Coordinates of C-alpha atoms in Angstrom, one line a residue:
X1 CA 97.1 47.5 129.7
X2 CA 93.2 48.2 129.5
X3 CA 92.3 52.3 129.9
X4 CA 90.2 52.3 133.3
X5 CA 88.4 55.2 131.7
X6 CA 87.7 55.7 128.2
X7 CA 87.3 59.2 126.8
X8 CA 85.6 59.8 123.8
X9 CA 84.1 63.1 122.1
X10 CA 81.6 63.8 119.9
X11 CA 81.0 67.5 119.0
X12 CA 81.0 69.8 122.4
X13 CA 80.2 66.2 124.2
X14 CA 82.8 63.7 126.0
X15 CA 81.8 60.4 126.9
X16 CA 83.2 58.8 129.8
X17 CA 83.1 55.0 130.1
X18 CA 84.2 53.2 133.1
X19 CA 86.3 50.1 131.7
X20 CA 87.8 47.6 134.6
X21 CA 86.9 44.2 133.6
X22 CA 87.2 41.4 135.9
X23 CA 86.4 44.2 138.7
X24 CA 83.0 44.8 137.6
X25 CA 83.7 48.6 136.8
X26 CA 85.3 49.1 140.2
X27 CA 86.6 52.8 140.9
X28 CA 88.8 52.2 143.8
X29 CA 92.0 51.5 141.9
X30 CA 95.0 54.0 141.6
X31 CA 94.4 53.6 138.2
X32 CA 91.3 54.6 137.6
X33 CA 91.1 57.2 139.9
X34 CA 94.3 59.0 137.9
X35 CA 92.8 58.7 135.1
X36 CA 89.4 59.9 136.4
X37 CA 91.1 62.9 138.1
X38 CA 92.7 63.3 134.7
X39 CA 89.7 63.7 132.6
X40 CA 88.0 66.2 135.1
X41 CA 90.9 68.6 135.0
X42 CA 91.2 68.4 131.1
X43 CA 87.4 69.3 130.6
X44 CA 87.4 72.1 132.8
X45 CA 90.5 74.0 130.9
X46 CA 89.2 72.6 127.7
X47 CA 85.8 75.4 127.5
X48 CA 84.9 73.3 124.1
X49 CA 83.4 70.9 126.0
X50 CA 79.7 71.6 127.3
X51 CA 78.8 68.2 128.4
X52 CA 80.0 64.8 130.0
X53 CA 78.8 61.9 129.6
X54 CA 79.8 59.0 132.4
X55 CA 78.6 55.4 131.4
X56 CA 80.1 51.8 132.4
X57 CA 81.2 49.1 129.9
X58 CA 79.3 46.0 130.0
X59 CA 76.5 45.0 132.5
X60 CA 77.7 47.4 135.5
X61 CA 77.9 50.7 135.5
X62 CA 79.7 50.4 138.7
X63 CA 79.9 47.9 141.4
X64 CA 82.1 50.5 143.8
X65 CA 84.7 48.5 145.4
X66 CA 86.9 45.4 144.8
X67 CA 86.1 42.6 146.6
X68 CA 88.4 40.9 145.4
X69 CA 90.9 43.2 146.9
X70 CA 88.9 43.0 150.2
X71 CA 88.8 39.6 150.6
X72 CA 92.6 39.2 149.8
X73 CA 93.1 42.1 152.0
X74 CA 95.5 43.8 149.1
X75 CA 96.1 47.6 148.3
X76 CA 94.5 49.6 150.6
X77 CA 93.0 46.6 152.7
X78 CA 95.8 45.3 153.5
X79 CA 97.1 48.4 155.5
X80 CA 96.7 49.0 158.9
X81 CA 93.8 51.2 160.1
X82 CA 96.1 54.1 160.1
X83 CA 97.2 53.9 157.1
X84 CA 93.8 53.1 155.6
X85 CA 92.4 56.7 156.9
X86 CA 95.0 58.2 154.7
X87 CA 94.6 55.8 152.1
X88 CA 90.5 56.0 151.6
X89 CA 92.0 60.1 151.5
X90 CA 94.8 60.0 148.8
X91 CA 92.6 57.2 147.3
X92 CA 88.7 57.0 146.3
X93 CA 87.9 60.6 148.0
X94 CA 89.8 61.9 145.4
X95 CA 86.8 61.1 143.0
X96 CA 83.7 63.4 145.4
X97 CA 86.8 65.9 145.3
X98 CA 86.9 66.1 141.4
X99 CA 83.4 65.9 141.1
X100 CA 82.9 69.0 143.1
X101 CA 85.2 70.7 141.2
X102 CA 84.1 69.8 137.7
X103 CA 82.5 72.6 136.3
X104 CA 81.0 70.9 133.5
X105 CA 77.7 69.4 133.7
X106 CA 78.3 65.5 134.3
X107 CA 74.9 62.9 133.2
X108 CA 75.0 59.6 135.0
X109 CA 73.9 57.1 131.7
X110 CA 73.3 54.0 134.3
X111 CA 73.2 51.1 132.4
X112 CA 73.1 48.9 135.1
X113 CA 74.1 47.7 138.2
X114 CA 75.2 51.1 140.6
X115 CA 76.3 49.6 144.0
X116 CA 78.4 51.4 147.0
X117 CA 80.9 53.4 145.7
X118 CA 79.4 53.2 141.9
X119 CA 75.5 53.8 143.3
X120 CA 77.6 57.3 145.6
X121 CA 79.4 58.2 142.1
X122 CA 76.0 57.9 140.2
X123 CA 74.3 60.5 143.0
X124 CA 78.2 63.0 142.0
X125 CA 76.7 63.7 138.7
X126 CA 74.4 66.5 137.9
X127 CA 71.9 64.2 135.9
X128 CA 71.1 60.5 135.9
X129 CA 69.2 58.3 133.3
X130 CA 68.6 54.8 134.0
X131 CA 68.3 51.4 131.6
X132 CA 65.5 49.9 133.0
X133 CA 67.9 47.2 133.9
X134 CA 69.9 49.1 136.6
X135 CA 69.4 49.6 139.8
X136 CA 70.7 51.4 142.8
X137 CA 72.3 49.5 146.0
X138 CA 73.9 51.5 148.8
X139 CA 74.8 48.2 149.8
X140 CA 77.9 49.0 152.6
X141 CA 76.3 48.0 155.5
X142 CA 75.6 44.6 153.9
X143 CA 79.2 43.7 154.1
X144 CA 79.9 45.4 157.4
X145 CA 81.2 48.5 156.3
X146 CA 80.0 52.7 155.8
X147 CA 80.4 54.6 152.5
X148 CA 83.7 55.7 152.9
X149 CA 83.6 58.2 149.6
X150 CA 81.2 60.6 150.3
X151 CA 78.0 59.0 149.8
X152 CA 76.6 60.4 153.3
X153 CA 77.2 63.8 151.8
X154 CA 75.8 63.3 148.5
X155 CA 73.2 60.2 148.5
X156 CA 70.5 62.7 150.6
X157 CA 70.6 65.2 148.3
X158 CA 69.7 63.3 145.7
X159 CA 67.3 61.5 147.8
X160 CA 65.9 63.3 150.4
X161 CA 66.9 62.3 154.1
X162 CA 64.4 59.0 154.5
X163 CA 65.2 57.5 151.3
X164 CA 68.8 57.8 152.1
X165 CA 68.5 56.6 155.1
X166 CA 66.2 53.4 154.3
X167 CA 69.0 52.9 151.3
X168 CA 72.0 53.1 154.0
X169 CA 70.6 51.3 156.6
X170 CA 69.0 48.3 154.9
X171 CA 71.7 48.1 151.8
X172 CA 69.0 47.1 149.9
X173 CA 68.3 47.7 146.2
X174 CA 66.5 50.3 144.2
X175 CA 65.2 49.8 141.1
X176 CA 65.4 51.8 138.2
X177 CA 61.3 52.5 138.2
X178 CA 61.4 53.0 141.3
X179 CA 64.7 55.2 141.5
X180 CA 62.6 57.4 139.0
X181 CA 59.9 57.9 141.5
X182 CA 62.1 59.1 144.6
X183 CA 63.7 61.5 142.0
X184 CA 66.9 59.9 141.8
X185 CA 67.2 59.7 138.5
X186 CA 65.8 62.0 135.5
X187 CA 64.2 59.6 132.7
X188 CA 64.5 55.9 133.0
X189 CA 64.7 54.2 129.3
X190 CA 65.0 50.8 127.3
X191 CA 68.8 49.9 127.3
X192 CA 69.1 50.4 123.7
X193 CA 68.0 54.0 124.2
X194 CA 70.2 54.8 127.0
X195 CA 73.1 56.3 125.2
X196 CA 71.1 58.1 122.5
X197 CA 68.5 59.8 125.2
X198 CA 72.0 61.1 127.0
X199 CA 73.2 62.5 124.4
X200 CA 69.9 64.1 123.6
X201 CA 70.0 65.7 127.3
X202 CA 73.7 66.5 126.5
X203 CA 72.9 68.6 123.0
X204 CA 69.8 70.3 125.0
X205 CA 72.7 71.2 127.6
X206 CA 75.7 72.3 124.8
X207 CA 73.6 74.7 122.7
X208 CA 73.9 77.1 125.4
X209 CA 77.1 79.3 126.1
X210 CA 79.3 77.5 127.7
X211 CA 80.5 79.8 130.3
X212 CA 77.1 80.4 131.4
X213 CA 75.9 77.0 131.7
X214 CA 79.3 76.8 133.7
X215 CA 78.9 79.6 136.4
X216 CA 75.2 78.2 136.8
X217 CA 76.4 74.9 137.6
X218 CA 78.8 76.1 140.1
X219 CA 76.1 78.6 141.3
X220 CA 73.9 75.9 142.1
X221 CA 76.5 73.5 143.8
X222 CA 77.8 76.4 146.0
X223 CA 74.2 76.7 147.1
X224 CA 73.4 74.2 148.4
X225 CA 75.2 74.6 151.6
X226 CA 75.6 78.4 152.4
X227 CA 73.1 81.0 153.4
X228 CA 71.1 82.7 150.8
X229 CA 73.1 86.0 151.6
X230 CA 76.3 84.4 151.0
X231 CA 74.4 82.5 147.6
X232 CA 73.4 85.7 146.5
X233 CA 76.7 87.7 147.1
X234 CA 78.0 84.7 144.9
X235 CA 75.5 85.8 142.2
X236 CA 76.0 89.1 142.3
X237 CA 80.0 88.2 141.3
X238 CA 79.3 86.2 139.0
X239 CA 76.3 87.7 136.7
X240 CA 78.6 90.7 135.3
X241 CA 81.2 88.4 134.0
X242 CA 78.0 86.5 132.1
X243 CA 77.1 90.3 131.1
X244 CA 80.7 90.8 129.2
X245 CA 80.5 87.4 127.4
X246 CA 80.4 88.4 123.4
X247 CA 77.8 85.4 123.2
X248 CA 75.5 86.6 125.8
X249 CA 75.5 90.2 123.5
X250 CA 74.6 88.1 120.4
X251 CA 71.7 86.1 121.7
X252 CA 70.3 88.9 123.2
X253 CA 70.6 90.7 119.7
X254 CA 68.7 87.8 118.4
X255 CA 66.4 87.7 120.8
X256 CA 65.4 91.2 119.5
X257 CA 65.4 90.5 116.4
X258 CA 63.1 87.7 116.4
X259 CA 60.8 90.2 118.5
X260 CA 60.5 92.4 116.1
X261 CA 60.5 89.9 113.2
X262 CA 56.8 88.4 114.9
X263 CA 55.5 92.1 116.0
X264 CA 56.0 93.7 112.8

């Protein structure tokens, strides 16, 4: 049986590449969405790991949904609308779920087509670099349908409201250039350089302390929705646990040192 998800490491790095031939990198399965659950849940107790990569095998990164499935009306559209509601929350919303609670920072590498669900699971990651191949398509309406996996939620935050909006009402695609120029994505490169410029952002990332670059994520998702009070109350917990972390104490010691190194 194929692995929906590949893991792989490299140093303090994982990469993660979505594997569901014949599916065009779907993420709706059970399958996948174990083993995606899986791999969130092992990097966060696992405080080797600084970075994760998430990539798509082949020529999608991912095309969201199976069609196949829809059309045929099996697995979860084949149940009755009841049973669906329950279904989209046992099922896909589990991925926005683990997304939000991974603490590591995640980089999109899109190397090429994102659509629906796949373009919503692109705009979960912290980062995003682009071939210049991919593009972006939050294509629901198209086939009658709403993004049903959070992509409401997370789609104008990468976006801004407008964009999002012209990208959920007209299902329409975005290119990679122009993806770069709305801001939702970081760097846009040749194919061939995709994987090697995410793992360039991924080493800038890992040669900090880990816990730090941890809390800061989490610091910055937690902020995005609360009051600056309640932002800065989070702060305020958080920094003196970064003050007792033995690596904070040694950088700070080199940071002396190299002071006085340059003024003497």
């Amino acid at each position: 049986m194929t692995d929906p998800l590949i893991v792989e490491q490299n140093g303090r790095v994982q990469t993660w590449t979505i594997n569901v031939p014949g599916a065009a990198n779907a993420i709706t399965g059970p399958d996948f969405i174990t083993a995606f659950e899986t791999a969130v849940d092992a990097a966060n107790s696992d405080t080797d790991i600084a970075a994760v990569i998430l990539t798509g095998a082949g020529r999608y990164f991912s095309a969201g949904g199976n069609v196949h499935e829809m059309r045929s009306r099996t697995g979860v559209f084949g149940q009755s609308p009841l049973e669906q509601r329950y279904g989209y929350i046992a099922g896909i919303q589990r991925v926005p779920r683990a997304m939000q609670r991974c603490e590591v920072p995640v980089i999109a590498a899109v190397n090429g087509a994102a659509i629906g669900a796949g373009c919503d699971l692109a705009t979960m990651c912290d980062l995003r670099i682009a071939s210049n191949t991919a593009f972006f398509a939050e294509s629901f309406v198209q086939l009658g349908l709403i993004p049903g996996d959070g992509g409401a939620w997370f789609l104008p935050r990468a976006v801004g409201w407008a964009r999002a909006a012209e990208m959920t009402f007209t299902g329409g695609r975005v290119s990679a250039a122009t993806a770069l120029s709305w801001g939702l994505v970081n760097e846009v490169v040749h194919p061939e350089a995709l994987l090697t410029t995410a793992h360039e952002l991924a080493s800038r990332i890992a040669v900090n302390p880990v816990h730090a670059v941890r809390m800061a994520k989490r610091l910055l998702l937690e902020s995005r929705d609360t009051p600056l009070d309640s932002a800065l109350a989070l702060a305020a917990a958080m920094q003196p646990l970064a003050h007792q972390d033995p690596e904070h104490h040694r950088r700070v010691n080199n940071l002396i040192d190299r002071q006085n190194r340059v003024t003497s």
